[in-house]
Amino acid sequence: MKKISVFNVGVLGLLMVFLLAVGAYSQEKEAAAEEEQEDSGIGLSVGLAYYSAYLWRGTYFYGGEGAFCPSVAWDIFSTGLRLSAAGEFAADYFFEGDGRKSAGFDLHSFDAGLDYSRTFADLVTVGAGLWYWYYFNSEDALGADASFLTAKVSLGFNVLLSPFISFTYDYYVDEDFCVDGENKKDFYVQAGIGHVFEVTPEVAVSLGLCAGYYHAASIEAYGVSDIDTSVGLLYTKGIVSVSGSLHYVAVPMKDFYTYGSPNDIHRWYATFGASVSL
């Protein structure tokens, strides 16, 4: 079973201690600073996240190894539209002698997407998004292009425990990548709940629970792919945000926990990230 390393747990623990120990300005000064930033901001954010084990709907995406995910996003003139670009790169690629032999080199990617969300009556939030996931090494390494398109719609409720549900439709562009040589059309349904506790004006703790049903015709796997429980910590000061989280993921169905390696039902990973908003 993939274990969180002592280093990852230590980083997360030190982060929690540090964030909870940081002194705060008065609420009046903080509110004024946030208001000033909101008025002067251009809606651009740049960030980098690290995952100790990179999972895709319950399955190990890089053979159970970690990943770095840089990103940049622009909230377009406060219209609810968000234009984003991101990357997925196996951590082993940067630390092995020959990164091309790392577990995840074949599936490194550049991703681009457009998302939209709108809240009605401060109660219901409706979202939609369209993304393209470009796996630029896959065709040479695997003999087929693993790139695909996703279209997603979501519905969330701003009530107790913030329940949500989302539906994502996948379309693989290369039929040779899929089982039986057909352009498979997968879909993924996720539902969950969560809550955010404001500890100080700068520090928030989040709890989450969600489950997903994955109709993965591309690999002939069907059913509940993942049940994710998480605790997260977010520190925001001015334009800088730092975050960390710990996840336990149960993969109950054999179709998914035996796909790839290692073959374990209980999976753990931690994340650490930082971003700047302008």
PDB file of N, CA and C in Angstrom, residues 134-183:
ATOM      1  N   TYR A 134      -3.791  17.546 -23.038  1.00  0.00           N
ATOM      2  CA  TYR A 134      -2.868  17.195 -24.115  1.00  0.00           C
ATOM      3  C   TYR A 134      -1.664  16.442 -23.543  1.00  0.00           C
ATOM      4  N   TYR A 135      -1.592  15.129 -23.780  1.00  0.00           N
ATOM      5  CA  TYR A 135      -0.501  14.292 -23.306  1.00  0.00           C
ATOM      6  C   TYR A 135       0.544  14.177 -24.418  1.00  0.00           C
ATOM      7  N   PHE A 136       1.454  15.131 -24.404  1.00  0.00           N
ATOM      8  CA  PHE A 136       2.332  15.373 -25.548  1.00  0.00           C
ATOM      9  C   PHE A 136       3.376  14.278 -25.762  1.00  0.00           C
ATOM     10  N   ASN A 137       3.689  13.464 -24.752  1.00  0.00           N
ATOM     11  CA  ASN A 137       4.656  12.371 -24.920  1.00  0.00           C
ATOM     12  C   ASN A 137       3.997  11.044 -25.268  1.00  0.00           C
ATOM     13  N   SER A 138       2.696  10.963 -25.145  1.00  0.00           N
ATOM     14  CA  SER A 138       2.033   9.654 -25.167  1.00  0.00           C
ATOM     15  C   SER A 138       2.112   8.949 -26.513  1.00  0.00           C
ATOM     16  N   GLU A 139       2.002   9.675 -27.599  1.00  0.00           N
ATOM     17  CA  GLU A 139       1.959   9.006 -28.902  1.00  0.00           C
ATOM     18  C   GLU A 139       3.282   8.307 -29.208  1.00  0.00           C
ATOM     19  N   ASP A 140       4.397   8.996 -28.931  1.00  0.00           N
ATOM     20  CA  ASP A 140       5.703   8.376 -29.175  1.00  0.00           C
ATOM     21  C   ASP A 140       5.974   7.241 -28.185  1.00  0.00           C
ATOM     22  N   ALA A 141       5.575   7.434 -26.931  1.00  0.00           N
ATOM     23  CA  ALA A 141       5.898   6.456 -25.883  1.00  0.00           C
ATOM     24  C   ALA A 141       4.956   5.262 -25.872  1.00  0.00           C
ATOM     25  N   LEU A 142       3.677   5.495 -26.170  1.00  0.00           N
ATOM     26  CA  LEU A 142       2.676   4.440 -26.040  1.00  0.00           C
ATOM     27  C   LEU A 142       2.130   3.955 -27.376  1.00  0.00           C
ATOM     28  N   GLY A 143       2.437   4.671 -28.447  1.00  0.00           N
ATOM     29  CA  GLY A 143       1.914   4.295 -29.748  1.00  0.00           C
ATOM     30  C   GLY A 143       0.521   4.812 -30.014  1.00  0.00           C
ATOM     31  N   ALA A 144      -0.027   5.625 -29.103  1.00  0.00           N
ATOM     32  CA  ALA A 144      -1.356   6.204 -29.275  1.00  0.00           C
ATOM     33  C   ALA A 144      -1.428   7.490 -28.455  1.00  0.00           C
ATOM     34  N   ASP A 145      -2.238   8.413 -28.933  1.00  0.00           N
ATOM     35  CA  ASP A 145      -2.391   9.701 -28.256  1.00  0.00           C
ATOM     36  C   ASP A 145      -3.410   9.560 -27.129  1.00  0.00           C
ATOM     37  N   ALA A 146      -2.984   9.808 -25.892  1.00  0.00           N
ATOM     38  CA  ALA A 146      -3.876   9.689 -24.730  1.00  0.00           C
ATOM     39  C   ALA A 146      -4.698  10.940 -24.473  1.00  0.00           C
ATOM     40  N   SER A 147      -4.541  11.968 -25.278  1.00  0.00           N
ATOM     41  CA  SER A 147      -5.239  13.238 -25.053  1.00  0.00           C
ATOM     42  C   SER A 147      -6.747  13.064 -25.143  1.00  0.00           C
ATOM     43  N   PHE A 148      -7.472  13.884 -24.382  1.00  0.00           N
ATOM     44  CA  PHE A 148      -8.924  13.803 -24.427  1.00  0.00           C
ATOM     45  C   PHE A 148      -9.560  15.138 -24.057  1.00  0.00           C
ATOM     46  N   LEU A 149     -10.834  15.253 -24.384  1.00  0.00           N
ATOM     47  CA  LEU A 149     -11.658  16.412 -24.060  1.00  0.00           C
ATOM     48  C   LEU A 149     -12.602  16.059 -22.924  1.00  0.00           C
ATOM     49  N   THR A 150     -12.868  17.029 -22.036  1.00  0.00           N
ATOM     50  CA  THR A 150     -13.890  16.823 -21.015  1.00  0.00           C
ATOM     51  C   THR A 150     -14.858  17.998 -21.014  1.00  0.00           C
ATOM     52  N   ALA A 151     -16.123  17.691 -20.794  1.00  0.00           N
ATOM     53  CA  ALA A 151     -17.156  18.700 -20.589  1.00  0.00           C
ATOM     54  C   ALA A 151     -17.817  18.404 -19.248  1.00  0.00           C
ATOM     55  N   LYS A 152     -17.944  19.420 -18.402  1.00  0.00           N
ATOM     56  CA  LYS A 152     -18.421  19.199 -17.044  1.00  0.00           C
ATOM     57  C   LYS A 152     -19.520  20.186 -16.683  1.00  0.00           C
ATOM     58  N   VAL A 153     -20.534  19.703 -15.974  1.00  0.00           N
ATOM     59  CA  VAL A 153     -21.560  20.562 -15.389  1.00  0.00           C
ATOM     60  C   VAL A 153     -21.670  20.207 -13.911  1.00  0.00           C
ATOM     61  N   SER A 154     -21.973  21.207 -13.078  1.00  0.00           N
ATOM     62  CA  SER A 154     -22.042  20.963 -11.636  1.00  0.00           C
ATOM     63  C   SER A 154     -23.143  21.797 -11.009  1.00  0.00           C
ATOM     64  N   LEU A 155     -23.585  21.335  -9.854  1.00  0.00           N
ATOM     65  CA  LEU A 155     -24.641  22.008  -9.110  1.00  0.00           C
ATOM     66  C   LEU A 155     -24.282  21.943  -7.631  1.00  0.00           C
ATOM     67  N   GLY A 156     -24.211  23.104  -6.978  1.00  0.00           N
ATOM     68  CA  GLY A 156     -23.883  23.153  -5.563  1.00  0.00           C
ATOM     69  C   GLY A 156     -24.885  23.976  -4.792  1.00  0.00           C
ATOM     70  N   PHE A 157     -25.035  23.681  -3.505  1.00  0.00           N
ATOM     71  CA  PHE A 157     -26.027  24.359  -2.670  1.00  0.00           C
ATOM     72  C   PHE A 157     -25.336  24.987  -1.460  1.00  0.00           C
ATOM     73  N   ASN A 158     -25.542  26.276  -1.270  1.00  0.00           N
ATOM     74  CA  ASN A 158     -24.922  27.009  -0.168  1.00  0.00           C
ATOM     75  C   ASN A 158     -25.771  26.894   1.092  1.00  0.00           C
ATOM     76  N   VAL A 159     -25.870  25.670   1.569  1.00  0.00           N
ATOM     77  CA  VAL A 159     -26.620  25.365   2.787  1.00  0.00           C
ATOM     78  C   VAL A 159     -25.711  24.539   3.684  1.00  0.00           C
ATOM     79  N   LEU A 160     -26.246  24.011   4.771  1.00  0.00           N
ATOM     80  CA  LEU A 160     -25.471  23.201   5.694  1.00  0.00           C
ATOM     81  C   LEU A 160     -24.765  22.052   4.968  1.00  0.00           C
ATOM     82  N   LEU A 161     -23.454  21.944   5.166  1.00  0.00           N
ATOM     83  CA  LEU A 161     -22.597  20.911   4.591  1.00  0.00           C
ATOM     84  C   LEU A 161     -22.358  21.072   3.088  1.00  0.00           C
ATOM     85  N   SER A 162     -22.903  22.113   2.481  1.00  0.00           N
ATOM     86  CA  SER A 162     -22.591  22.473   1.087  1.00  0.00           C
ATOM     87  C   SER A 162     -22.615  21.279   0.130  1.00  0.00           C
ATOM     88  N   PRO A 163     -23.713  20.573  -0.005  1.00  0.00           N
ATOM     89  CA  PRO A 163     -23.755  19.422  -0.918  1.00  0.00           C
ATOM     90  C   PRO A 163     -23.581  19.843  -2.379  1.00  0.00           C
ATOM     91  N   PHE A 164     -22.989  18.948  -3.174  1.00  0.00           N
ATOM     92  CA  PHE A 164     -22.796  19.230  -4.598  1.00  0.00           C
ATOM     93  C   PHE A 164     -22.887  17.933  -5.392  1.00  0.00           C
ATOM     94  N   ILE A 165     -23.125  18.091  -6.681  1.00  0.00           N
ATOM     95  CA  ILE A 165     -23.085  16.973  -7.611  1.00  0.00           C
ATOM     96  C   ILE A 165     -22.540  17.486  -8.929  1.00  0.00           C
ATOM     97  N   SER A 166     -21.756  16.654  -9.619  1.00  0.00           N
ATOM     98  CA  SER A 166     -21.200  17.056 -10.916  1.00  0.00           C
ATOM     99  C   SER A 166     -21.220  15.880 -11.881  1.00  0.00           C
ATOM    100  N   PHE A 167     -21.243  16.209 -13.159  1.00  0.00           N
ATOM    101  CA  PHE A 167     -21.232  15.214 -14.227  1.00  0.00           C
ATOM    102  C   PHE A 167     -20.161  15.621 -15.232  1.00  0.00           C
ATOM    103  N   THR A 168     -19.245  14.705 -15.534  1.00  0.00           N
ATOM    104  CA  THR A 168     -18.163  14.977 -16.483  1.00  0.00           C
ATOM    105  C   THR A 168     -18.199  13.947 -17.607  1.00  0.00           C
ATOM    106  N   TYR A 169     -18.128  14.444 -18.827  1.00  0.00           N
ATOM    107  CA  TYR A 169     -18.151  13.603 -20.022  1.00  0.00           C
ATOM    108  C   TYR A 169     -16.774  13.670 -20.684  1.00  0.00           C
ATOM    109  N   ASP A 170     -16.175  12.511 -20.973  1.00  0.00           N
ATOM    110  CA  ASP A 170     -14.847  12.448 -21.578  1.00  0.00           C
ATOM    111  C   ASP A 170     -14.948  11.930 -23.014  1.00  0.00           C
ATOM    112  N   TYR A 171     -14.093  12.500 -23.873  1.00  0.00           N
ATOM    113  CA  TYR A 171     -14.015  11.997 -25.248  1.00  0.00           C
ATOM    114  C   TYR A 171     -12.546  11.875 -25.639  1.00  0.00           C
ATOM    115  N   TYR A 172     -12.095  10.641 -25.891  1.00  0.00           N
ATOM    116  CA  TYR A 172     -10.706  10.400 -26.284  1.00  0.00           C
ATOM    117  C   TYR A 172     -10.558  10.616 -27.791  1.00  0.00           C
ATOM    118  N   VAL A 173      -9.538  11.401 -28.158  1.00  0.00           N
ATOM    119  CA  VAL A 173      -9.400  11.816 -29.551  1.00  0.00           C
ATOM    120  C   VAL A 173      -8.790  10.723 -30.432  1.00  0.00           C
ATOM    121  N   ASP A 174      -8.056   9.780 -29.838  1.00  0.00           N
ATOM    122  CA  ASP A 174      -7.387   8.734 -30.608  1.00  0.00           C
ATOM    123  C   ASP A 174      -8.003   7.380 -30.264  1.00  0.00           C
ATOM    124  N   GLU A 175      -8.647   6.768 -31.229  1.00  0.00           N
ATOM    125  CA  GLU A 175      -9.312   5.486 -30.968  1.00  0.00           C
ATOM    126  C   GLU A 175      -8.321   4.388 -30.624  1.00  0.00           C
ATOM    127  N   ASP A 176      -7.063   4.526 -31.035  1.00  0.00           N
ATOM    128  CA  ASP A 176      -6.067   3.501 -30.746  1.00  0.00           C
ATOM    129  C   ASP A 176      -5.699   3.452 -29.266  1.00  0.00           C
ATOM    130  N   PHE A 177      -6.004   4.510 -28.527  1.00  0.00           N
ATOM    131  CA  PHE A 177      -5.677   4.521 -27.109  1.00  0.00           C
ATOM    132  C   PHE A 177      -6.683   3.710 -26.292  1.00  0.00           C
ATOM    133  N   CYS A 178      -7.863   3.496 -26.827  1.00  0.00           N
ATOM    134  CA  CYS A 178      -8.947   2.864 -26.075  1.00  0.00           C
ATOM    135  C   CYS A 178      -9.033   1.369 -26.357  1.00  0.00           C
ATOM    136  N   VAL A 179      -9.684   0.660 -25.457  1.00  0.00           N
ATOM    137  CA  VAL A 179      -9.933  -0.771 -25.629  1.00  0.00           C
ATOM    138  C   VAL A 179     -10.768  -0.996 -26.887  1.00  0.00           C
ATOM    139  N   ASP A 180     -10.420  -2.007 -27.663  1.00  0.00           N
ATOM    140  CA  ASP A 180     -11.151  -2.396 -28.884  1.00  0.00           C
ATOM    141  C   ASP A 180     -10.990  -1.405 -30.019  1.00  0.00           C
ATOM    142  N   GLY A 181     -10.101  -0.405 -29.867  1.00  0.00           N
ATOM    143  CA  GLY A 181      -9.853   0.521 -30.969  1.00  0.00           C
ATOM    144  C   GLY A 181     -11.047   1.354 -31.363  1.00  0.00           C
ATOM    145  N   GLU A 182     -11.811   1.822 -30.391  1.00  0.00           N
ATOM    146  CA  GLU A 182     -12.951   2.686 -30.666  1.00  0.00           C
ATOM    147  C   GLU A 182     -12.805   3.989 -29.882  1.00  0.00           C
ATOM    148  N   ASN A 183     -13.410   5.050 -30.398  1.00  0.00           N
ATOM    149  CA  ASN A 183     -13.406   6.330 -29.692  1.00  0.00           C
ATOM    150  C   ASN A 183     -14.366   6.248 -28.501  1.00  0.00           C
TER     151      ASN A 183
END
